[in-house]
Amino acid sequence: MKEIFFLIFAVLTILTALCVPLSRKPVNAAMNMLVSFVGLAALFVLLETYFLAVLQVMVYAGAIVVLFLFIIMLMDANQSPPPKLVRFLASFAALALLAVGGYYLVFGCGSGPYPEISAAAPAALSRTFGVELFTKYLLPFQMTGFMLLIAMVGVIVVSRKHEPETTGGEK
Amino acid sequence: MTIGLEHYLFVSVLLFAIGFFGVLLRKNTLVVFMCLELMLSASILALIAFSRYHSTPGHPLMEGNLLVMFIIAIAACEVAVGLAIIVALWRRNQTVELSEINELKH
């Protein structure tokens, strides 16, 4: 049963992710990315990390995709011209090279025996998560909060309307 | 067929490769940025798979999961700043095509 679910969600994630670079309009790319992130969250559920699955749906599929859609709506970015054939072939060659190389890296004879999954490992997962986060990783946690603040200030500074004398490139 | 660590790793590799493909292929800044997000989420999947498969009942390893939480926070920051930069570019040049933003080149 778990194998079937893994196959379904893996194929869903990969196919919709492949539709992101191949779709012509940015809105379609954002929608495909949304489905891909939801499929990824389903894979997290299969790995029994429920908290991060919820976080993935809330932050990635909720906040980030909505932010992308807002920006697309603001700029009404029309569809870009299709890429040249040479460019497409070169990019596809890079994709095939990475995929085949990754296949031999993961499934090849050089890659050692992988650990088996243990049945009931993450007992009281959220509790362990919180205790670890607020004891051992308290300093990185605080720094993440400061980083969010810095990013917010930076976004305000970057997207502020500039004064006429500070914009050098205006004609 | 049982699902092992290697299958999750292969999905992660494929996701990363697709993101790289998009970064190389597209010239729209927004789609390039989306593909960067795909690459980041591929690394998240690999981290969670490693963390889950190395945990035992005696020692539920949380390091990978905690790292993933920090990565998600950083990704949110990165998207906010990057989209602000794209909006500033749009306001200045009225385009988001990478082939037309070449002022530093000349």
Short mmCIF file of C-alpha atoms in Angstrom, two decimals:
data_model
loop_
_atom_site.label_atom_id
_atom_site.label_comp_id
_atom_site.label_asym_id
_atom_site.label_seq_id
_atom_site.Cartn_x
_atom_site.Cartn_y
_atom_site.Cartn_z
CA MET A 1 0.00 0.00 0.00
CA LYS A 2 2.76 2.41 0.95
CA GLU A 3 4.61 1.59 -2.26
CA ILE A 4 1.60 2.54 -4.37
CA PHE A 5 1.22 5.83 -2.53
CA PHE A 6 4.93 6.52 -2.90
CA LEU A 7 4.75 5.89 -6.65
CA ILE A 8 1.66 8.05 -7.09
CA PHE A 9 3.04 11.01 -5.19
CA ALA A 10 6.54 10.73 -6.60
CA VAL A 11 5.22 10.71 -10.15
CA LEU A 12 2.88 13.61 -9.34
CA THR A 13 5.73 15.64 -7.86
CA ILE A 14 8.12 14.96 -10.71
CA LEU A 15 5.64 15.53 -13.53
CA THR A 16 4.26 18.78 -12.20
CA ALA A 17 7.79 19.96 -11.41
CA LEU A 18 8.70 19.23 -15.02
CA CYS A 19 5.74 21.33 -16.13
CA VAL A 20 7.15 24.37 -14.27
CA PRO A 21 9.96 25.15 -16.75
CA LEU A 22 7.96 23.92 -19.73
CA SER A 23 4.81 26.00 -19.23
CA ARG A 24 4.73 29.19 -21.22
CA LYS A 25 2.88 31.50 -18.86
CA PRO A 26 4.27 32.26 -15.40
CA VAL A 27 0.82 31.73 -13.86
CA ASN A 28 0.73 28.15 -15.12
CA ALA A 29 4.25 27.63 -13.80
CA ALA A 30 3.20 28.85 -10.36
CA MET A 31 0.15 26.56 -10.35
CA ASN A 32 2.27 23.57 -11.35
CA MET A 33 4.73 24.46 -8.61
CA LEU A 34 1.85 24.50 -6.13
CA VAL A 35 0.80 20.95 -7.06
CA SER A 36 4.41 19.84 -6.93
CA PHE A 37 4.84 21.19 -3.40
CA VAL A 38 1.66 19.47 -2.24
CA GLY A 39 2.96 16.19 -3.67
CA LEU A 40 6.23 16.79 -1.85
CA ALA A 41 4.31 17.30 1.39
CA ALA A 42 2.59 13.95 0.76
CA LEU A 43 6.05 12.36 0.45
CA PHE A 44 6.94 13.92 3.82
CA VAL A 45 3.83 12.30 5.29
CA LEU A 46 5.00 8.96 3.91
CA LEU A 47 8.30 9.59 5.71
CA GLU A 48 6.31 10.18 8.91
CA THR A 49 7.46 13.74 9.41
CA TYR A 50 4.00 15.19 9.79
CA PHE A 51 5.03 18.50 11.28
CA LEU A 52 7.26 19.35 8.35
CA ALA A 53 4.56 18.26 5.91
CA VAL A 54 2.20 20.77 7.48
CA LEU A 55 4.94 23.40 7.45
CA GLN A 56 5.65 22.66 3.79
CA VAL A 57 2.02 23.15 2.83
CA MET A 58 1.67 26.31 4.91
CA VAL A 59 4.91 28.05 3.99
CA TYR A 60 5.69 26.81 0.49
CA ALA A 61 2.28 26.08 -0.98
CA GLY A 62 0.61 28.80 1.01
CA ALA A 63 2.90 31.76 1.41
CA ILE A 64 5.52 31.44 -1.29
CA VAL A 65 3.25 30.50 -4.20
CA VAL A 66 0.78 33.21 -3.21
CA LEU A 67 3.64 35.72 -3.16
CA PHE A 68 4.66 34.61 -6.65
CA LEU A 69 1.08 34.95 -7.86
CA PHE A 70 0.84 38.45 -6.39
CA ILE A 71 3.98 39.53 -8.20
CA ILE A 72 2.79 37.96 -11.47
CA MET A 73 -0.50 39.80 -11.07
CA LEU A 74 1.28 43.10 -10.39
CA MET A 75 3.54 42.97 -13.41
CA ASP A 76 1.14 41.31 -15.86
CA ALA A 77 4.10 39.45 -17.31
CA ASN A 78 2.94 38.19 -20.66
CA GLN A 79 4.20 34.94 -22.03
CA SER A 80 7.82 34.97 -23.08
CA PRO A 81 8.98 33.84 -26.53
CA PRO A 82 9.80 30.14 -26.75
CA PRO A 83 13.47 29.30 -26.18
CA LYS A 84 15.74 28.54 -29.08
CA LEU A 85 16.19 24.92 -30.08
CA VAL A 86 19.91 24.93 -29.25
CA ARG A 87 19.18 26.28 -25.81
CA PHE A 88 16.47 23.71 -25.25
CA LEU A 89 18.73 20.86 -26.37
CA ALA A 90 21.59 22.04 -24.15
CA SER A 91 19.32 22.36 -21.12
CA PHE A 92 17.79 18.98 -21.81
CA ALA A 93 21.26 17.47 -22.09
CA ALA A 94 22.08 18.90 -18.66
CA LEU A 95 18.84 17.42 -17.29
CA ALA A 96 19.57 13.99 -18.76
CA LEU A 97 23.17 14.10 -17.54
CA LEU A 98 22.10 14.96 -14.00
CA ALA A 99 19.34 12.33 -14.00
CA VAL A 100 21.56 9.51 -15.32
CA GLY A 101 24.45 10.53 -13.09
CA GLY A 102 22.13 10.65 -10.11
CA TYR A 103 20.75 7.23 -11.00
CA TYR A 104 24.20 5.67 -11.02
CA LEU A 105 25.16 7.58 -7.90
CA VAL A 106 22.13 6.32 -6.01
CA PHE A 107 21.55 2.84 -7.42
CA GLY A 108 25.05 2.01 -8.66
CA CYS A 109 27.28 -0.64 -7.18
CA GLY A 110 29.53 1.89 -5.47
CA SER A 111 26.78 3.22 -3.25
CA GLY A 112 26.83 1.19 -0.11
CA PRO A 113 24.01 -0.59 1.69
CA TYR A 114 21.37 1.87 2.77
CA PRO A 115 19.97 1.74 6.30
CA GLU A 116 16.66 0.02 6.72
CA ILE A 117 13.76 2.00 8.05
CA SER A 118 12.99 1.28 11.68
CA ALA A 119 9.38 0.69 12.49
CA ALA A 120 8.36 3.01 15.28
CA ALA A 121 11.22 5.42 15.36
CA PRO A 122 9.80 8.92 15.77
CA ALA A 123 7.79 8.48 18.92
CA ALA A 124 6.31 11.74 20.19
CA LEU A 125 7.81 13.49 17.22
CA SER A 126 6.53 17.00 17.78
CA ARG A 127 7.57 16.91 21.42
CA THR A 128 11.08 15.81 20.58
CA PHE A 129 11.19 18.41 17.85
CA GLY A 130 10.21 21.22 20.19
CA VAL A 131 12.55 20.16 22.97
CA GLU A 132 15.50 19.92 20.58
CA LEU A 133 14.60 23.23 18.96
CA PHE A 134 14.40 25.18 22.21
CA THR A 135 17.38 23.65 23.99
CA LYS A 136 20.15 22.61 21.66
CA TYR A 137 19.25 24.81 18.71
CA LEU A 138 18.04 27.89 20.57
CA LEU A 139 20.71 30.20 19.18
CA PRO A 140 20.08 29.31 15.50
CA PHE A 141 16.37 29.69 16.20
CA GLN A 142 16.85 33.22 17.53
CA MET A 143 19.12 34.05 14.62
CA THR A 144 16.43 32.85 12.23
CA GLY A 145 14.04 35.30 13.84
CA PHE A 146 16.54 38.11 13.39
CA MET A 147 17.05 37.04 9.80
CA LEU A 148 13.33 37.32 9.13
CA LEU A 149 13.42 40.84 10.57
CA ILE A 150 16.43 41.75 8.42
CA ALA A 151 14.72 40.34 5.32
CA MET A 152 11.62 42.38 6.07
CA VAL A 153 13.61 45.60 6.44
CA GLY A 154 15.56 44.76 3.30
CA VAL A 155 12.41 44.19 1.29
CA ILE A 156 11.02 47.54 2.42
CA VAL A 157 14.26 49.30 1.47
CA VAL A 158 14.52 47.60 -1.93
CA SER A 159 10.93 48.11 -2.99
CA ARG A 160 10.74 51.72 -1.79
CA LYS A 161 10.18 54.36 -4.41
CA HIS A 162 13.48 56.13 -4.97
CA GLU A 163 14.00 59.85 -5.02
CA PRO A 164 14.73 61.30 -8.46
CA GLU A 165 18.34 62.21 -7.66
CA THR A 166 19.24 58.78 -6.34
CA THR A 167 18.18 56.92 -9.48
CA GLY A 168 21.16 57.38 -11.71
CA GLY A 169 19.91 55.43 -14.69
CA GLU A 170 16.75 57.40 -15.32
CA LYS A 171 16.68 59.30 -18.55
CA MET B 1 9.33 -3.82 -3.89
CA THR B 2 9.85 -1.96 -0.65
CA ILE B 3 10.55 1.72 -0.68
CA GLY B 4 14.06 2.35 0.52
CA LEU B 5 16.15 5.40 1.08
CA GLU B 6 17.51 5.22 -2.45
CA HIS B 7 14.09 5.77 -4.01
CA TYR B 8 13.55 8.96 -2.07
CA LEU B 9 17.06 10.08 -2.98
CA PHE B 10 16.36 9.44 -6.65
CA VAL B 11 13.19 11.51 -6.51
CA SER B 12 15.24 14.25 -4.89
CA VAL B 13 17.90 14.03 -7.60
CA LEU B 14 15.24 14.22 -10.32
CA LEU B 15 13.64 17.25 -8.69
CA PHE B 16 17.01 18.97 -8.47
CA ALA B 17 17.75 18.15 -12.11
CA ILE B 18 14.41 19.58 -13.20
CA GLY B 19 15.09 22.78 -11.28
CA PHE B 20 18.52 23.05 -12.90
CA PHE B 21 16.94 22.42 -16.30
CA GLY B 22 14.53 25.27 -15.73
CA VAL B 23 17.24 27.66 -14.61
CA LEU B 24 19.17 26.92 -17.80
CA LEU B 25 16.17 26.93 -20.13
CA ARG B 26 13.97 29.86 -19.18
CA LYS B 27 14.68 33.55 -19.52
CA ASN B 28 11.77 34.82 -17.49
CA THR B 29 13.14 35.86 -14.12
CA LEU B 30 10.06 34.68 -12.25
CA VAL B 31 10.18 31.17 -13.70
CA VAL B 32 13.92 30.97 -13.04
CA PHE B 33 13.21 31.88 -9.44
CA MET B 34 10.50 29.21 -9.20
CA CYS B 35 12.97 26.64 -10.46
CA LEU B 36 15.43 27.74 -7.77
CA GLU B 37 12.71 26.99 -5.25
CA LEU B 38 12.29 23.54 -6.76
CA MET B 39 16.00 22.86 -6.28
CA LEU B 40 15.76 23.97 -2.66
CA SER B 41 12.81 21.69 -1.98
CA ALA B 42 14.71 18.79 -3.56
CA SER B 43 17.44 19.26 -0.97
CA ILE B 44 14.76 19.36 1.73
CA LEU B 45 13.40 15.99 0.58
CA ALA B 46 16.89 14.43 0.70
CA LEU B 47 17.48 15.76 4.21
CA ILE B 48 14.18 14.45 5.53
CA ALA B 49 14.71 11.03 3.93
CA PHE B 50 18.19 10.71 5.45
CA SER B 51 16.93 11.84 8.83
CA ARG B 52 14.04 9.37 8.81
CA TYR B 53 16.05 6.37 7.67
CA HIS B 54 18.83 6.92 10.18
CA SER B 55 16.55 7.28 13.18
CA THR B 56 16.03 4.42 15.63
CA PRO B 57 13.53 4.02 18.47
CA GLY B 58 16.24 4.73 21.01
CA HIS B 59 17.59 7.75 19.24
CA PRO B 60 15.04 9.61 17.17
CA LEU B 61 17.38 11.72 15.15
CA MET B 62 15.96 15.20 14.75
CA GLU B 63 18.89 17.07 13.26
CA GLY B 64 17.77 16.70 9.67
CA ASN B 65 14.25 17.81 10.47
CA LEU B 66 15.48 20.83 12.41
CA LEU B 67 17.75 21.79 9.55
CA VAL B 68 14.76 21.54 7.22
CA MET B 69 12.81 23.93 9.40
CA PHE B 70 15.61 26.48 9.21
CA ILE B 71 15.85 25.96 5.46
CA ILE B 72 12.13 26.66 5.07
CA ALA B 73 12.50 29.90 7.07
CA ILE B 74 15.48 30.91 4.92
CA ALA B 75 13.54 30.07 1.75
CA ALA B 76 10.73 32.37 2.84
CA CYS B 77 13.23 35.20 3.40
CA GLU B 78 14.92 34.50 0.08
CA VAL B 79 11.66 34.58 -1.85
CA ALA B 80 10.63 37.86 -0.23
CA VAL B 81 13.93 39.59 -0.99
CA GLY B 82 14.21 38.10 -4.47
CA LEU B 83 10.71 39.13 -5.46
CA ALA B 84 11.37 42.64 -4.15
CA ILE B 85 14.45 42.80 -6.36
CA ILE B 86 12.40 41.56 -9.33
CA VAL B 87 9.77 44.23 -8.67
CA ALA B 88 12.50 46.88 -8.53
CA LEU B 89 13.88 45.58 -11.84
CA TRP B 90 10.41 45.69 -13.37
CA ARG B 91 9.88 49.24 -12.18
CA ARG B 92 13.17 50.31 -13.69
CA ASN B 93 13.21 48.39 -16.97
CA GLN B 94 9.58 47.39 -17.57
CA THR B 95 10.74 43.86 -18.36
CA VAL B 96 11.67 40.70 -16.52
CA GLU B 97 13.31 38.93 -19.45
CA LEU B 98 16.87 38.04 -18.54
CA SER B 99 18.04 38.55 -22.13
CA GLU B 100 17.05 42.23 -21.96
CA ILE B 101 18.58 42.94 -18.56
CA ASN B 102 22.19 43.27 -19.61
CA GLU B 103 23.33 46.65 -18.35
CA LEU B 104 26.25 45.24 -16.41
CA LYS B 105 27.47 43.40 -19.49
CA HIS B 106 28.11 46.43 -21.68
#
